[in-house]
Amino acid sequence: MKFTFKRLVSLFFVGILLYCSLAVFTWEEMSMANNSITRELGSTGIKIRPIGFGAGQLSIGEYTDESQAIAIINEAMNVYDMIDTADSYCLNSSDTGHNERLIAKVFHNHPRKNQVIIATKGGLIRQDLYNVDFDISPQHLRDAVEGSLPRLGISSITLYYLHAPDLRPNPKPNSFETAIQTLAELRKEGKIKHVGISNVTLEQIKVAQNIVPITAVQNSLSFFDRKDLENGVVEYCQKCGISYVAYSPLRGRDGHAGISQDENLLRYAKEQNIDDPYQAALFWLLQQVPNIIPIPAARKMENLISSSSVLGIWERFCNNR
Ligand SMILES: NC(=O)c1ccc[n+]([C@@H]2O[C@H](COP(=O)([O-])OP(=O)(O)OC[C@H]3O[C@@H](n4cnc5c(N)ncnc54)[C@H](OP(=O)(O)O)[C@@H]3O)[C@@H](O)[C@H]2O)c1
């Protein structure tokens, strides 16, 4: 075959076309893969990795050694896109905000500062490990937000939760509605960007939605505690574009120790080809509904690394289905 100039030119353009279509295909494939592993935070358009870090345990009950806590938060910022905290994550009310202060020590110098969301909460006052007081009055919530902002060293909190409704017997009438109204005002003022609610029922979610857009609901959910999957809370959040942030995803500080012996979990782990039952418990949550974001705690680095490696297991699962 004779390679005339005309033929060479057309071969050149065919080559370019082929190259471009391959490049587009690969790029699309990659972005599809990325989209499938990230989850939207509520209906904000913000895409985040589907597991976050629950920092609370570093400050509740006893303080984790500070250099260890800082190393753990630093690693959590490397691997996750959301860090969960609260002003009441401390030993008692004389050190309110301990956990937020720890996070701030790492956050501002971290290279992923702009990718990581800090979510904090107000409405509880800690007395000790197991006892809290409730104060969801407008004045307390305003003071709580005004306290968290400088502790975190930021001018607006990306996600701010009402930590809990007033769960005492005979709370003030409409105290929940008034609290959500206060968060709506703080959002208008720009002090918080998105509103979350925690420890809530389906009815309370609906009440809150009538006052302000709700970005996240944070309740207890795990392989062992499926209440919100059974009572419609998770499904309702999914339908409304609300993230469901699952706390105590490994059955919590006191409950986690026995999970490696749980026969049902071990059976599920075997079916999924996952050797570590803790990882299987997190994977199970990701498999339920696409709006669930578990926030496992860790005071030990090896536990953080083990939990965060579920992101890789999840990515492989998404790419193969
Ligand atoms: N909104 C609320 O009212 C509320 C209530 C409770 C918790 N939370 C939030 O949710 C976060 C998590 O919940 P949680 O603190 O109840 O506990 P959790 O996530 O269920 O974890 C319990 C314990 O499991 C251990 N662990 C974690 N990953 C592991 C792994 N891969 N392998 C082996 N062990 C592992 C950790 O022990 P070590 O600590 O010894 O490493 C951890 O403290 C809290 O830190 C807090 O931010 C919110």
XYZ file of C-alpha atoms and ligand atoms in Angstrom:
369
model
C 0.000 0.000 0.000
C 1.290 3.403 -0.982
C 1.340 5.997 1.862
C 0.394 9.160 0.018
C 0.411 12.423 1.931
C -3.437 12.488 1.882
C -3.625 8.977 3.408
C -1.121 9.857 6.127
C -3.126 12.953 7.066
C -6.384 10.981 7.299
C -4.690 8.208 9.334
C -3.393 10.901 11.685
C -6.926 12.283 12.251
C -8.457 8.812 12.689
C -5.761 8.174 15.319
C -6.615 11.383 17.146
C -10.344 10.520 17.099
C -9.676 7.033 18.478
C -7.439 8.432 21.216
C -10.049 11.026 22.244
C -12.908 8.522 22.413
C -10.796 6.155 24.518
C -9.806 9.002 26.835
C -13.438 10.098 27.253
C -14.526 6.521 27.980
C -11.861 6.035 30.624
C -12.634 9.387 32.253
C -16.359 8.606 32.349
C -15.678 5.171 33.764
C -13.490 6.658 36.454
C -15.982 9.340 37.432
C -18.779 6.764 37.527
C -16.689 4.661 39.858
C -15.991 7.677 42.041
C -19.644 8.686 42.155
C -20.656 5.217 43.187
C -18.390 5.203 46.211
C -19.057 8.737 47.466
C -22.328 9.811 49.077
C -24.024 13.188 48.968
C -24.278 15.013 52.261
C -28.041 15.505 52.444
C -29.096 17.434 49.357
C -26.177 19.846 49.546
C -24.331 18.634 46.442
C -21.282 17.965 48.654
C -19.909 14.484 47.888
C -18.135 12.702 50.707
C -16.599 9.305 51.343
C -19.250 7.027 52.806
C -17.624 6.562 56.239
C -16.739 9.405 58.624
C -14.819 9.545 61.893
C -16.671 9.677 65.215
C -14.198 11.600 67.351
C -16.282 11.545 70.555
C -14.539 8.618 72.267
C -11.253 10.540 72.350
C -12.750 12.884 74.964
C -15.500 10.997 76.817
C -14.930 9.030 80.030
C -11.196 9.604 80.002
C -8.994 11.647 77.716
C -6.906 9.727 75.219
C -3.240 10.704 75.462
C -3.104 13.983 73.522
C -0.316 13.074 71.104
C -2.107 9.822 70.272
C -5.445 11.640 69.857
C -3.815 14.154 67.532
C -2.191 11.396 65.453
C -5.577 9.674 65.165
C -7.418 12.850 64.092
C -4.625 13.558 61.611
C -5.012 10.087 60.076
C -8.815 10.417 60.139
C -8.458 13.596 58.069
C -6.246 11.687 55.610
C -8.819 8.965 55.034
C -12.272 10.428 55.734
C -14.187 13.526 54.599
C -16.266 14.078 57.746
C -15.267 14.339 61.402
C -18.057 14.128 63.957
C -17.786 15.987 67.254
C -19.928 17.858 69.833
C -19.367 20.501 72.483
C -20.349 17.902 75.115
C -17.556 15.495 74.127
C -15.535 16.163 77.257
C -15.178 14.746 80.788
C -17.670 17.196 82.316
C -18.998 20.722 81.931
C -15.803 22.259 83.319
C -14.093 21.295 80.045
C -16.879 21.743 77.487
C -15.491 21.602 73.940
C -12.439 19.415 74.703
C -13.025 17.314 71.570
C -13.560 20.372 69.342
C -10.319 21.909 70.612
C -8.427 18.695 69.813
C -9.810 18.658 66.281
C -8.919 22.320 65.744
C -5.292 21.560 66.669
C -5.070 19.279 63.628
C -7.597 20.761 61.218
C -5.985 24.081 60.346
C -2.603 22.692 59.351
C -3.889 19.628 57.557
C -3.437 19.442 53.749
C -7.025 18.087 53.344
C -8.547 20.911 55.383
C -10.703 22.019 52.444
C -12.060 18.531 51.769
C -13.002 17.644 55.347
C -16.284 18.662 56.963
C -16.472 19.149 60.691
C -19.917 18.341 62.042
C -20.638 19.400 65.612
C -23.630 19.467 67.960
C -25.186 21.348 70.841
C -28.009 20.976 73.337
C -26.411 18.671 75.908
C -24.302 19.500 78.951
C -22.089 16.657 80.119
C -21.912 15.765 83.800
C -19.854 12.590 83.402
C -19.453 9.591 81.080
C -23.063 8.425 81.378
C -24.960 11.560 82.521
C -25.965 14.611 80.553
C -28.345 17.525 81.160
C -30.565 18.794 78.374
C -30.727 22.453 77.456
C -32.177 23.157 74.043
C -33.378 26.667 74.843
C -32.679 29.345 72.214
C -30.182 31.074 74.511
C -28.235 27.885 75.209
C -28.112 26.868 71.521
C -26.942 30.343 70.522
C -24.247 30.273 73.222
C -23.278 26.739 72.144
C -22.774 27.779 68.505
C -20.915 30.936 69.594
C -18.691 28.685 71.738
C -18.006 26.073 69.048
C -17.059 28.606 66.341
C -13.923 30.006 68.042
C -12.970 26.619 69.494
C -12.973 25.171 65.987
C -11.400 28.353 64.612
C -13.942 28.681 61.795
C -16.465 31.357 60.852
C -19.317 29.008 59.903
C -20.079 25.403 60.892
C -20.764 23.208 57.846
C -23.107 20.822 59.679
C -24.611 21.623 63.088
C -26.890 19.180 64.891
C -29.345 19.547 67.697
C -27.717 16.798 69.802
C -31.045 15.543 71.147
C -34.561 16.709 71.862
C -35.211 17.390 75.556
C -35.722 13.793 76.679
C -36.610 14.596 80.314
C -40.126 13.816 81.493
C -42.372 16.827 80.830
C -40.129 18.993 78.633
C -41.340 22.548 77.956
C -44.165 22.536 75.381
C -42.827 23.079 71.827
C -39.219 23.011 73.050
C -38.187 20.917 70.032
C -39.858 23.254 67.498
C -38.327 26.294 69.224
C -34.870 24.691 69.120
C -35.141 23.949 65.397
C -36.382 27.505 64.820
C -33.250 28.779 66.580
C -31.033 26.624 64.339
C -32.930 28.011 61.322
C -32.112 31.566 62.504
C -28.442 30.685 63.074
C -28.386 29.284 59.549
C -29.859 32.508 58.157
C -27.172 34.438 60.035
C -24.520 32.258 58.358
C -23.152 30.817 61.611
C -24.146 27.347 60.494
C -24.485 26.172 56.903
C -26.568 23.025 57.236
C -28.841 21.724 59.986
C -28.828 18.203 61.430
C -30.868 16.554 64.167
C -29.838 13.653 66.377
C -31.621 11.065 68.530
C -34.916 11.789 66.821
C -38.072 9.928 65.803
C -39.747 9.947 62.407
C -42.362 12.400 63.728
C -39.674 14.789 64.959
C -37.891 14.654 61.588
C -41.148 15.709 59.897
C -41.711 18.520 62.404
C -38.145 19.800 61.893
C -38.448 19.653 58.081
C -41.403 22.016 58.226
C -39.161 24.622 59.855
C -35.811 24.280 58.035
C -34.230 21.958 55.434
C -32.690 19.021 57.280
C -29.369 17.787 55.894
C -28.604 14.913 58.254
C -30.207 12.747 60.893
C -27.775 11.128 63.327
C -29.167 8.134 65.211
C -27.866 4.818 66.496
C -27.753 2.126 63.805
C -25.726 -1.034 63.470
C -25.855 -4.721 62.560
C -27.120 -5.167 66.135
C -29.512 -2.207 66.364
C -31.760 -2.096 63.295
C -34.611 -0.121 64.822
C -34.438 2.758 62.326
C -34.379 0.350 59.376
C -37.512 -1.295 60.699
C -39.487 1.790 61.750
C -39.071 3.662 58.459
C -36.662 6.414 59.625
C -33.824 5.405 57.282
C -36.188 4.929 54.346
C -37.873 8.279 54.974
C -34.492 10.068 55.115
C -33.476 8.390 51.862
C -36.717 9.519 50.185
C -36.224 13.113 51.372
C -32.528 13.443 50.447
C -31.384 13.469 54.097
C -28.137 11.720 55.070
C -28.561 9.120 57.784
C -25.410 9.288 59.927
C -25.128 6.041 61.895
C -23.584 6.445 65.340
C -22.370 3.519 67.459
C -21.993 1.496 64.229
C -19.860 -1.032 66.146
C -22.287 -1.246 69.075
C -20.607 1.533 71.043
C -17.932 1.969 73.673
C -19.166 -0.734 76.054
C -20.881 -3.008 73.549
C -18.242 -3.499 70.873
C -16.074 -6.006 72.710
C -18.363 -8.971 72.036
C -19.025 -8.420 68.362
C -16.229 -10.728 67.184
C -18.096 -13.620 68.812
C -21.516 -12.807 67.398
C -22.522 -15.798 65.287
C -24.829 -13.880 62.959
C -22.142 -11.318 62.218
C -19.525 -14.049 61.707
C -21.844 -15.811 59.259
C -22.440 -12.562 57.356
C -18.689 -11.800 57.301
C -17.992 -15.250 55.829
C -20.658 -14.765 53.134
C -19.015 -11.476 52.170
C -15.485 -12.893 52.279
C -14.470 -10.327 54.897
C -12.145 -11.759 57.559
C -12.586 -9.037 60.186
C -16.055 -8.909 61.848
C -15.671 -5.191 62.678
C -15.076 -4.444 59.013
C -18.019 -6.663 58.090
C -20.276 -4.719 60.481
C -19.360 -1.440 58.747
C -19.694 -2.988 55.288
C -23.172 -4.233 56.240
C -24.237 -0.648 56.994
C -22.942 0.584 53.624
C -24.893 -2.168 51.887
C -28.264 -1.186 53.365
C -29.403 2.132 51.878
C -27.232 4.569 49.882
C -27.720 7.501 52.281
C -26.165 5.811 55.359
C -22.842 7.211 56.578
C -21.401 5.290 59.558
C -19.077 7.211 61.886
C -16.991 4.624 63.785
C -14.933 5.793 66.749
C -11.329 4.791 67.472
C -8.940 5.568 70.313
C -6.389 3.164 68.877
C -4.698 3.810 65.549
C -5.020 0.183 64.450
C -8.804 0.412 64.866
C -8.991 3.577 62.773
C -6.899 1.948 60.052
C -8.972 -1.223 60.130
C -12.296 0.664 59.924
C -11.118 3.016 57.194
C -9.921 0.091 55.061
C -13.617 -0.749 54.605
C -13.610 2.160 52.117
C -11.327 0.053 49.894
C -13.495 -3.049 50.335
C -16.532 -0.937 49.457
C -14.839 0.564 46.389
C -13.927 -2.897 45.068
C -17.489 -4.067 45.714
C -18.947 -1.060 43.823
C -16.585 -1.519 40.902
C -17.466 -5.210 40.559
C -21.245 -5.063 40.767
N -25.379 11.683 68.447
C -25.198 10.973 69.530
O -25.971 11.057 70.503
C -24.039 10.026 69.597
C -24.033 8.997 70.540
C -22.935 8.116 70.549
C -21.890 8.307 69.652
N -21.911 9.348 68.761
C -20.802 9.562 67.803
O -20.562 8.347 67.123
C -19.210 7.962 67.292
C -19.071 6.468 67.226
O -19.936 5.765 68.093
P -19.408 5.074 69.454
O -18.409 5.958 70.072
O -20.609 4.726 70.233
O -18.651 3.753 69.078
P -18.447 2.744 67.853
O -18.156 3.485 66.588
O -19.550 1.777 67.841
O -17.054 2.056 68.267
C -16.862 1.454 69.514
C -15.426 1.056 69.673
O -15.074 0.050 68.734
C -13.677 0.029 68.596
N -13.337 -0.103 67.160
C -13.576 0.810 66.186
N -13.186 0.330 64.980
C -12.675 -0.902 65.220
C -12.105 -1.906 64.396
N -12.015 -1.731 63.060
N -11.654 -3.065 64.972
C -11.767 -3.256 66.310
N -12.300 -2.337 67.167
C -12.764 -1.174 66.609
C -13.128 1.359 69.112
O -12.357 1.057 70.275
P -11.104 1.975 70.724
O -11.732 3.268 71.117
O -10.540 1.213 71.854
O -10.195 2.128 69.539
C -14.394 2.146 69.388
O -14.283 3.015 70.457
C -18.806 8.636 68.607
O -17.424 8.739 68.776
C -19.498 9.974 68.454
O -18.747 10.826 67.610
C -22.983 10.190 68.712
